[in-house]
Short mmCIF file of C-alpha atoms in Angstrom, two decimals:
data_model
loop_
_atom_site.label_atom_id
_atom_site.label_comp_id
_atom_site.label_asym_id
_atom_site.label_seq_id
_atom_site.Cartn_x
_atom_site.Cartn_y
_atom_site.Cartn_z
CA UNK F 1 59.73 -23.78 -22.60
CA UNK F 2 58.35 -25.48 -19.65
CA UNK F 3 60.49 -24.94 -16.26
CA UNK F 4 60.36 -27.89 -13.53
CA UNK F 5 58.72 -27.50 -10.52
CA UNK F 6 61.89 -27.72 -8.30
CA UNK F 7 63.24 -24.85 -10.37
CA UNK F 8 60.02 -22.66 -9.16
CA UNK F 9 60.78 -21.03 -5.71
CA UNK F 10 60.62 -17.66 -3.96
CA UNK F 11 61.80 -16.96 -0.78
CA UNK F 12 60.12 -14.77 1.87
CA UNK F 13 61.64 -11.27 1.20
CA UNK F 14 63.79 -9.77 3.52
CA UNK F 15 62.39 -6.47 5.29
CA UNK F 16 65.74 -3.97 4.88
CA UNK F 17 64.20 -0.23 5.61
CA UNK F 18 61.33 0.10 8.21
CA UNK F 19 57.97 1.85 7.03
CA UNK F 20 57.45 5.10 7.83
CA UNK F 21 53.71 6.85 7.98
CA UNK F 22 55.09 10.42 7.62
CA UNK F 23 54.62 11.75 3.95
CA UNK F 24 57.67 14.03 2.76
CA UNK F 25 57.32 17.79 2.82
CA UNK F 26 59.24 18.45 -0.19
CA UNK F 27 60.38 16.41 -3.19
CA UNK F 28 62.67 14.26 -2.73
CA UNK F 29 64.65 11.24 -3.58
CA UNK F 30 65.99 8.31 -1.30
CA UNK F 31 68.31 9.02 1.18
CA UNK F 32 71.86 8.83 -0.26
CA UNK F 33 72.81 5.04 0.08
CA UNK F 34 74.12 2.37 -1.76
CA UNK F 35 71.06 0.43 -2.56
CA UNK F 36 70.08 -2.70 -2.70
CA UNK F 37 71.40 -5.52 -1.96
CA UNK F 38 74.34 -3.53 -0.01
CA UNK F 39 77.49 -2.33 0.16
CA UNK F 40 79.14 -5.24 0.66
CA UNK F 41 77.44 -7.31 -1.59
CA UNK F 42 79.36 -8.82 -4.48
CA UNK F 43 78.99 -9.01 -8.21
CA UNK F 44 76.25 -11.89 -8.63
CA UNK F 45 77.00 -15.04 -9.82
CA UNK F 46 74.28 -15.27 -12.32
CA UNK F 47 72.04 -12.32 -12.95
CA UNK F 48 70.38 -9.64 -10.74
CA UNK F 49 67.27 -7.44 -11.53
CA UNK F 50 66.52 -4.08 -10.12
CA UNK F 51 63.57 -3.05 -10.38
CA UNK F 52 64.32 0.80 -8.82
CA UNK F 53 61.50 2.53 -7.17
CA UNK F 54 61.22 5.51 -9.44
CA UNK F 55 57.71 6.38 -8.76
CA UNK F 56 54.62 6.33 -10.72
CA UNK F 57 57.07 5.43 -13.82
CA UNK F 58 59.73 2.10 -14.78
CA UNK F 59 63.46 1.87 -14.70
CA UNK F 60 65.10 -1.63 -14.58
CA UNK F 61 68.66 -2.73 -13.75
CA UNK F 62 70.18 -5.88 -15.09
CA UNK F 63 73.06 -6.59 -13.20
CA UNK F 64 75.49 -9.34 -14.20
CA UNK F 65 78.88 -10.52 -13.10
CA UNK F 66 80.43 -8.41 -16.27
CA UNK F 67 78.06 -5.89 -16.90
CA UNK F 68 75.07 -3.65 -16.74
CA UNK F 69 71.89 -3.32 -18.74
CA UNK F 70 69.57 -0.80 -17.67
CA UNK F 71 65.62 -0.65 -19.42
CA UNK F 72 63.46 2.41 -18.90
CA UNK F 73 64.59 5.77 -16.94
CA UNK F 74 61.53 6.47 -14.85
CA UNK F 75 59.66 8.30 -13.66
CA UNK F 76 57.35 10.41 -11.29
CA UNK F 77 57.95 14.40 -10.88
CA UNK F 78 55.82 15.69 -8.50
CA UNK F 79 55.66 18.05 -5.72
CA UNK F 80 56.82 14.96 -3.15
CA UNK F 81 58.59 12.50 -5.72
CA UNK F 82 61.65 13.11 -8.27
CA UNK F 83 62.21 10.56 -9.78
CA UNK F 84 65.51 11.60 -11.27
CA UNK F 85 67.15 13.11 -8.31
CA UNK F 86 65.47 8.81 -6.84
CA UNK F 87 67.19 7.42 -10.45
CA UNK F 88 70.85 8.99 -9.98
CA UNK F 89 71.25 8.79 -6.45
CA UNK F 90 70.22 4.32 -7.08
CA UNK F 91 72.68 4.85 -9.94
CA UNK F 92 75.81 6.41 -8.36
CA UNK F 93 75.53 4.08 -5.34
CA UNK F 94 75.23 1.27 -7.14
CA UNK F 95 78.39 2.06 -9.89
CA UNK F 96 80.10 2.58 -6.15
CA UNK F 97 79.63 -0.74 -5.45
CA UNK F 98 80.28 -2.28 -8.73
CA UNK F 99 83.77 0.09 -9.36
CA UNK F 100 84.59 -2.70 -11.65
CA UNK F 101 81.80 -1.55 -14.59
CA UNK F 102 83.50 1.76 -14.84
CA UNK F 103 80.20 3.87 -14.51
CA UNK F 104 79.32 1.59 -18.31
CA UNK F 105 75.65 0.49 -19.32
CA UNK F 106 76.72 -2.63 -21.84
CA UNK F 107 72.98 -1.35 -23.62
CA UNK F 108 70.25 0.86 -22.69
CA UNK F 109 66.86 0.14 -23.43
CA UNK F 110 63.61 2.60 -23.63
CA UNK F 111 60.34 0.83 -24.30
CA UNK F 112 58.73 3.86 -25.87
CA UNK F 113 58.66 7.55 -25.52
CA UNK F 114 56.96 8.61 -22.15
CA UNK F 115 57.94 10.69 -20.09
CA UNK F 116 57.34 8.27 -17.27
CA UNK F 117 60.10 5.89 -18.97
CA UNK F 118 62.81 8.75 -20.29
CA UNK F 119 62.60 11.49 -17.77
CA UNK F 120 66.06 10.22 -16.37
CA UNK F 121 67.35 9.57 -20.41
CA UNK F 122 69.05 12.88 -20.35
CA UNK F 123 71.05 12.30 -17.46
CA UNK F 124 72.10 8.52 -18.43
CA UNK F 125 73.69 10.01 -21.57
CA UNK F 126 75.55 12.53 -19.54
CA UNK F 127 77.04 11.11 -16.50
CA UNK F 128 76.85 7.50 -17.62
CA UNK F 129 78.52 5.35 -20.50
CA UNK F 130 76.39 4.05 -23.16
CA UNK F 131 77.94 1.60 -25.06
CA UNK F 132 74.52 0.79 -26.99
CA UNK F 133 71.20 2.74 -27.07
CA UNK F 134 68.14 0.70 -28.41
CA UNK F 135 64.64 2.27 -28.93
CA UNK F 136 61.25 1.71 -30.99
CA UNK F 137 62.19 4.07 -32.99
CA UNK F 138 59.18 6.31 -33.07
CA UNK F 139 59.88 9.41 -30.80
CA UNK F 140 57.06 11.76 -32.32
CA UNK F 141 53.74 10.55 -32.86
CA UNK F 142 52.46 9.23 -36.12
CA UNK F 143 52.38 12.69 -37.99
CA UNK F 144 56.37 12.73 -37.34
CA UNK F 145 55.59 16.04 -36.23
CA UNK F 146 54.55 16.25 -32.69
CA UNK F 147 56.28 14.79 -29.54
CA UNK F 148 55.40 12.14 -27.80
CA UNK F 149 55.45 13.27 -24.23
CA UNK F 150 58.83 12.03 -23.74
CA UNK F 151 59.77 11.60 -27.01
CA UNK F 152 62.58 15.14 -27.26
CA UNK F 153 64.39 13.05 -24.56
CA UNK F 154 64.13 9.82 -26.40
CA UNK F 155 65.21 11.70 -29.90
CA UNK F 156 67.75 13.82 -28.55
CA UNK F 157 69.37 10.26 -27.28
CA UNK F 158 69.08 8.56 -30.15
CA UNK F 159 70.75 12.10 -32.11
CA UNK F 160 73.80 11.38 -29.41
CA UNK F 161 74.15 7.35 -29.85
CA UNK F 162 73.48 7.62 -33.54
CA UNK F 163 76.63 9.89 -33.82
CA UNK F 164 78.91 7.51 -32.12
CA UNK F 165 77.03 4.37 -34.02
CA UNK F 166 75.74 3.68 -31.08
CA UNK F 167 71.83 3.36 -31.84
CA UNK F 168 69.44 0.77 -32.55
CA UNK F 169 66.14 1.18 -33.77
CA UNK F 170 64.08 -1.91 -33.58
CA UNK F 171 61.19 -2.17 -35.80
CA UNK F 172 58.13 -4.65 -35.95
CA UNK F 173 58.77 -5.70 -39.31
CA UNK F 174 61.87 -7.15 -38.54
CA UNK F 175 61.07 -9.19 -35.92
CA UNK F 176 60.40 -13.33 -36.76
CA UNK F 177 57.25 -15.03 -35.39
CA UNK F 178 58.28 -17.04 -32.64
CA UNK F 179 61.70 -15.81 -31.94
CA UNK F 180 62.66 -12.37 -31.49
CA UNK F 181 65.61 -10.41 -33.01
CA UNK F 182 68.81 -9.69 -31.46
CA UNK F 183 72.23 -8.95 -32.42
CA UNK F 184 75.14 -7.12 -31.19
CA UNK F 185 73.30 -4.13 -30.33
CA UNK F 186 70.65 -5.80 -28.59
CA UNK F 187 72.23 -8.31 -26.40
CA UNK F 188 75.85 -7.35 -25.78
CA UNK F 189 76.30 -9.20 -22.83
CA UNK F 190 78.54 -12.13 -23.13
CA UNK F 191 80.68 -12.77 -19.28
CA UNK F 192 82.79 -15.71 -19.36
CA UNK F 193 80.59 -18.08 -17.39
CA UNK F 194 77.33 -16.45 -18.25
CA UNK F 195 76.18 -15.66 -21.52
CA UNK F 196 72.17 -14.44 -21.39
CA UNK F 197 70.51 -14.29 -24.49
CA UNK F 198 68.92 -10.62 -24.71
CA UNK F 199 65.98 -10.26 -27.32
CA UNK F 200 63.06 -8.07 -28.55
CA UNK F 201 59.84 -9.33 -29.25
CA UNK F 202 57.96 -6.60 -30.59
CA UNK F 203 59.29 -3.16 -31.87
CA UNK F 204 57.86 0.70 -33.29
CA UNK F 205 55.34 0.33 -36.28
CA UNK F 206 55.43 2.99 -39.61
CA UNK F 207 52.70 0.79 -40.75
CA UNK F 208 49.78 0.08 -39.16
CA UNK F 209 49.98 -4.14 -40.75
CA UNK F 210 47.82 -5.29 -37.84
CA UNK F 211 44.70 -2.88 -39.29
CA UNK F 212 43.92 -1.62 -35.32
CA UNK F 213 41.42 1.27 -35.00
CA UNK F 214 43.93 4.28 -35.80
CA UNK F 215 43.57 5.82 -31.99
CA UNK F 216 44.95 2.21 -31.60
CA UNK F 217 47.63 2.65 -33.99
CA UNK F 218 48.59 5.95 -32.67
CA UNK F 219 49.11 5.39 -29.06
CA UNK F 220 52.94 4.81 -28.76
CA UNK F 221 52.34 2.40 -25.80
CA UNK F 222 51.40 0.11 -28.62
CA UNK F 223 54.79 0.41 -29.73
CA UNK F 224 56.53 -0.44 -26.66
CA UNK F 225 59.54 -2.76 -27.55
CA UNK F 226 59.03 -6.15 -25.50
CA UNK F 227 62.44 -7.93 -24.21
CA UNK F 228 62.92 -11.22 -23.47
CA UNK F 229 66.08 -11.98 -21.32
CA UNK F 230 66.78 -15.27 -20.84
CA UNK F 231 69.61 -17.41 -19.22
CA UNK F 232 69.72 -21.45 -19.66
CA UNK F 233 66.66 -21.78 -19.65
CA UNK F 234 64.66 -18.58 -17.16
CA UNK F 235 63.86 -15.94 -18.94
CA UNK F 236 61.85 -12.92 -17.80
CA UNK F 237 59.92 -10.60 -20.11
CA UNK F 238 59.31 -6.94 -19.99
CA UNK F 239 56.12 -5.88 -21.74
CA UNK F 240 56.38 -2.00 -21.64
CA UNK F 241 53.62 -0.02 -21.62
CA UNK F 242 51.56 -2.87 -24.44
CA UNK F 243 47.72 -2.35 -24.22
CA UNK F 244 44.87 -5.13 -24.96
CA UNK F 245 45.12 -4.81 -28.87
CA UNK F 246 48.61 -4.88 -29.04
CA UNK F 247 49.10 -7.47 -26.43
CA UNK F 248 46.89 -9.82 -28.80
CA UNK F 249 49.34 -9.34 -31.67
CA UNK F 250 51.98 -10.43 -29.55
CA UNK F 251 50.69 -13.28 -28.70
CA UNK F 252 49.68 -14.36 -32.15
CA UNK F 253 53.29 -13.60 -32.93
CA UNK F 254 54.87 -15.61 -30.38
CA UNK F 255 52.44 -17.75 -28.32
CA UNK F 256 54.06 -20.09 -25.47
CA UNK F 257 57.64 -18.64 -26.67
CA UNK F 258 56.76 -15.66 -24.32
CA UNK F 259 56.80 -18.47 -20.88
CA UNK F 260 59.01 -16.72 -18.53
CA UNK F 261 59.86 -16.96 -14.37
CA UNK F 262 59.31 -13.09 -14.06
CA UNK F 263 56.74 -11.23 -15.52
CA UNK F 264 56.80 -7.49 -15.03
CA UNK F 265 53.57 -6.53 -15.54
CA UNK F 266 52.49 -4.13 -18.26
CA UNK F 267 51.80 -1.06 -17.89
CA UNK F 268 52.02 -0.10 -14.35
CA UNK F 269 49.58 -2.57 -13.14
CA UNK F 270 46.90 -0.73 -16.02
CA UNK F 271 43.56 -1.99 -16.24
CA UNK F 272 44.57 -2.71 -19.75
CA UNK F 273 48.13 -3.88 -19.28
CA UNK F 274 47.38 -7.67 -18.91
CA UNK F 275 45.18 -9.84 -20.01
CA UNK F 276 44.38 -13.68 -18.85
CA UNK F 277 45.64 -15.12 -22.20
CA UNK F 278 48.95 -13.45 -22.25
CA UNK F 279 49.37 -14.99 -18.08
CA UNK F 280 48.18 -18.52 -19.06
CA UNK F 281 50.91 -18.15 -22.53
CA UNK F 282 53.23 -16.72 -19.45
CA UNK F 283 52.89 -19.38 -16.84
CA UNK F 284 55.42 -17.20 -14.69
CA UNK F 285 56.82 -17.86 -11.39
CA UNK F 286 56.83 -14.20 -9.83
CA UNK F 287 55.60 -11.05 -10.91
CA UNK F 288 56.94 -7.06 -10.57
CA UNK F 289 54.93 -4.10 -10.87
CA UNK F 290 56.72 -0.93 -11.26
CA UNK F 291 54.71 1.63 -9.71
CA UNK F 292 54.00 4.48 -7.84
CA UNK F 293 53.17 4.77 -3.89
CA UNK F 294 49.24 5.84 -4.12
CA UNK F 295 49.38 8.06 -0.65
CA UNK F 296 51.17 10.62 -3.00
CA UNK F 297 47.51 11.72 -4.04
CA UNK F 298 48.63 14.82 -6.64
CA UNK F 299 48.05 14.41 -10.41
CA UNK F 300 50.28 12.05 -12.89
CA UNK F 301 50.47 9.73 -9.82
CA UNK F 302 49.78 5.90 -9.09
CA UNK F 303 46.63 7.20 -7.19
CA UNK F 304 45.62 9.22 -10.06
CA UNK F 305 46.16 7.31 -13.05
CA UNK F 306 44.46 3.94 -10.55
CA UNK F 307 47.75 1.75 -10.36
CA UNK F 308 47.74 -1.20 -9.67
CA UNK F 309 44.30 -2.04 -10.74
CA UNK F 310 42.67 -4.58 -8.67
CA UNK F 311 41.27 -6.33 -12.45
CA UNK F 312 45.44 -6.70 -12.78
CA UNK F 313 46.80 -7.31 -9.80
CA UNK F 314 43.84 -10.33 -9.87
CA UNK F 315 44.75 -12.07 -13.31
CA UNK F 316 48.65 -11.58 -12.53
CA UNK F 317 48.01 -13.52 -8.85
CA UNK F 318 45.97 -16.08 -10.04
CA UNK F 319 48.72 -16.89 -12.79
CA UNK F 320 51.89 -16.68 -10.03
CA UNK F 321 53.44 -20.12 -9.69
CA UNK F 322 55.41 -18.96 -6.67
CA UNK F 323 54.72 -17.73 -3.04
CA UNK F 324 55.38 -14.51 -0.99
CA UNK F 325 55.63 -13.82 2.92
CA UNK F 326 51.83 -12.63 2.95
CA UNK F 327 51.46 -8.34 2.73
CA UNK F 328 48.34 -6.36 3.08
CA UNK F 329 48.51 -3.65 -0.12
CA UNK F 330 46.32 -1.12 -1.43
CA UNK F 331 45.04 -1.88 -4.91
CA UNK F 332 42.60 0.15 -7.36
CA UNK F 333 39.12 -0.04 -8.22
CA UNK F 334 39.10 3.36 -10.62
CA UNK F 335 41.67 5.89 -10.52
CA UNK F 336 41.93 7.78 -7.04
CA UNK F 337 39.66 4.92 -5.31
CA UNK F 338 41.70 1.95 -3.63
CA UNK F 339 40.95 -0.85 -1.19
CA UNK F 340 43.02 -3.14 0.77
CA UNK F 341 44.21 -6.58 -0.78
CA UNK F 342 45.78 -9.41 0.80
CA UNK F 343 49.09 -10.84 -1.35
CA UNK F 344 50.21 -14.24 -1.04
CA UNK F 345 51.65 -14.85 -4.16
CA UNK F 346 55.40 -13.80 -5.63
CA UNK F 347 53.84 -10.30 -6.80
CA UNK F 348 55.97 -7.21 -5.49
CA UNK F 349 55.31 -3.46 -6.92
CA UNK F 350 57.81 -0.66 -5.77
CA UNK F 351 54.85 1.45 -4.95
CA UNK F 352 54.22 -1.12 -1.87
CA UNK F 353 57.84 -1.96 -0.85
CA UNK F 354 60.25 0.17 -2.37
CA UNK F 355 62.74 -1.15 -4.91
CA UNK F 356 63.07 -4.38 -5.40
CA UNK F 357 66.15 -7.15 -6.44
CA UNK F 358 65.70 -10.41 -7.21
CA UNK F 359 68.79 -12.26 -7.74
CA UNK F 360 68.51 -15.74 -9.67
CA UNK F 361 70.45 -18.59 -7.80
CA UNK F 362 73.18 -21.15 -9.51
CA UNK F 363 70.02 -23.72 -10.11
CA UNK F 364 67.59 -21.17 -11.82
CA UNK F 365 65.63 -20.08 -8.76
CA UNK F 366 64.66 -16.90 -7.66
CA UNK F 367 64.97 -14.76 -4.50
CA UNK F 368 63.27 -11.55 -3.85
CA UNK F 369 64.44 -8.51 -1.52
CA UNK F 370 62.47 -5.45 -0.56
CA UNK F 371 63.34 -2.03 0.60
CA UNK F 372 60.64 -1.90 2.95
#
């Protein structure tokens, strides 16, 4: 599904919260606030993402004018970042300002189980609503015995939603060539004047069909559901944590279906998170990295783990059909080595600027808003 040119635009971001070079003391979250896009803002016509600075991790907010969807639950725990004091305080100001959702996720998605994407999982269930819980599936590693390194959060979730017939595990096996699955469970979201089509592309495996190398097989980022949210006509697609092998599958599954505007891209900005092929099946418009700020130099960080990588944050701007107000950034060339990169494209990480909202217009367009 091809999108017309006048369809493709980005405006300059708007620069809400000054930098600051002063590095934290202690951990810490953001200041209490409402978030992004303000207090005063109202429900959005058509759909709004979040993409919530969480650190060195992924939680997403889909915001629409009836309800919430929220995919992923970061994040970073270090000695200067935590992630889920970050997650609730971006939570509770933003059910503040949208009283009208009565503290209710419509669904909540987790890619796959690491701890990077369900630290926060234990406090969603709690303080939170969760009409509908959807997961890979595969919270332990392929033994069924061991844990995947957030996989008791994950399973402990799924014990909760399953009780309530809440949960829904999506496997590979179900999923059509060229479509997706969804169903109630999956895509829940039906407001009267917008109606997005929610699907997943790629689910948890039991089986290893696609005959991968088994330390392929057993690496649960190869597992990572794949979502497709789309609304007449602009869809954006979240890719997990998918590596090279599994990111071939996916597109021999579903080829051009997987064009979208926004394209967060895999894995953290990984070395092995995107690959040319799946940006030129892609063709998107802008691109979102959810990542962590690499000046927080301590271990099971952006700057330790090498996110973005410069190989990444190359193929993804080459690909971007859209245009940015121009940023200097810090990219890397191995983990713990970065250099300076100049953006000019619609790419945005939350390790650069903060969270990030990008609100799609009445026509289809997009519109992108920094914290920073």
């Amino acid at each position: 599904m091809l999108r017309a040119v006048t369809m493709r635009w980005c405006l300059l971001c708007l620069m809400l919260v000054s930098c600051t070079e002063t590095k934290p003391a202690v951990r810490m979250g953001p200041k209490p606030r409402v978030g992004l896009p303000g207090l005063n803002a109202p429900a959005p016509q058509r759909m709004r993402i979040h993409a919530i600075d969480v650190g060195q991790g992924a939680a997403t907010l889909l915001e629409f004018p009836c309800a919430a969807v929220l995919i992923d639950t970061g994040g970073e725990s270090t000695l200067h970042f935590d992630a889920t004091r970050a997650l609730k305080t971006y939570l509770e100001g933003f059910f503040a300002r949208r009283a009208d959702l009565n503290r209710t996720f419509a669904a909540v998605f987790i890619t796959h189980p690491h701890i990077d994407h369900t630290r926060g999982l234990p406090l969603v269930m709690k303080d939170f609503t969760v009409q509908h819980l959807v997961t890979n599936g595969r919270p332990r590693g392929p033994d069924g015995l061991v844990f995947e390194s957030g996989g008791e959060q994950q399973e402990n979730a799924e014990k909760q939603a399953e009780a309530r017939g809440e949960l829904r595990r999506v496997s590979r096996s179900e999923i059509p060539s060229g479509e997706g699955v969804t169903d109630a469970f999956i895509d829940p979201v039906a407001c009267p004047d917008v109606d997005p089509k929610i699907s997943v592309l790629w689910g948890g495996m039991d089986k290893n069909v696609e005959a991968w190398e088994p330390r392929v097989f057993a690496n649960a980022n190869n597992h990572s559901l794949v979502i497709k949210v789309e609304l007449d006509g602009h869809p954006i697609l979240i890719t997990g944590d998918l590596e090279t092998e599994a990111i071939g599958a996916l597109l021999a599954a579903h080829g051009t279906t997987l064009n979208s505007d926004v394209y967060f891209v895999g894995h953290h900005g990984s070395h092995n998170g995107t690959t040319f092929a799946l940006m030129k099946a892609v063709t998107p418009c802008m691109g979102i990295i959810s990542m962590g700020d690499y000046e927080r130099q301590e271990e099971w960080t952006a700057w330790a783990y090498g996110h973005p990588r410069k190989k990444a944050v190359d193929t993804v701007t080459e690909a971007l059909g859209c245009a940015r107000a121009t940023k200097e950034v810090e990219v890397a060339t191995r983990p713990r080595e970065f250099e300076r990169f100049t953006e000019n494209r619609a790419l945005y990480g939350t390790g650069w600027e903060g969270t990030i909202v990008v609100e799609q217009s009445t026509h289809g367009g997009w519109r992108a808003t920094t914290e920073r």
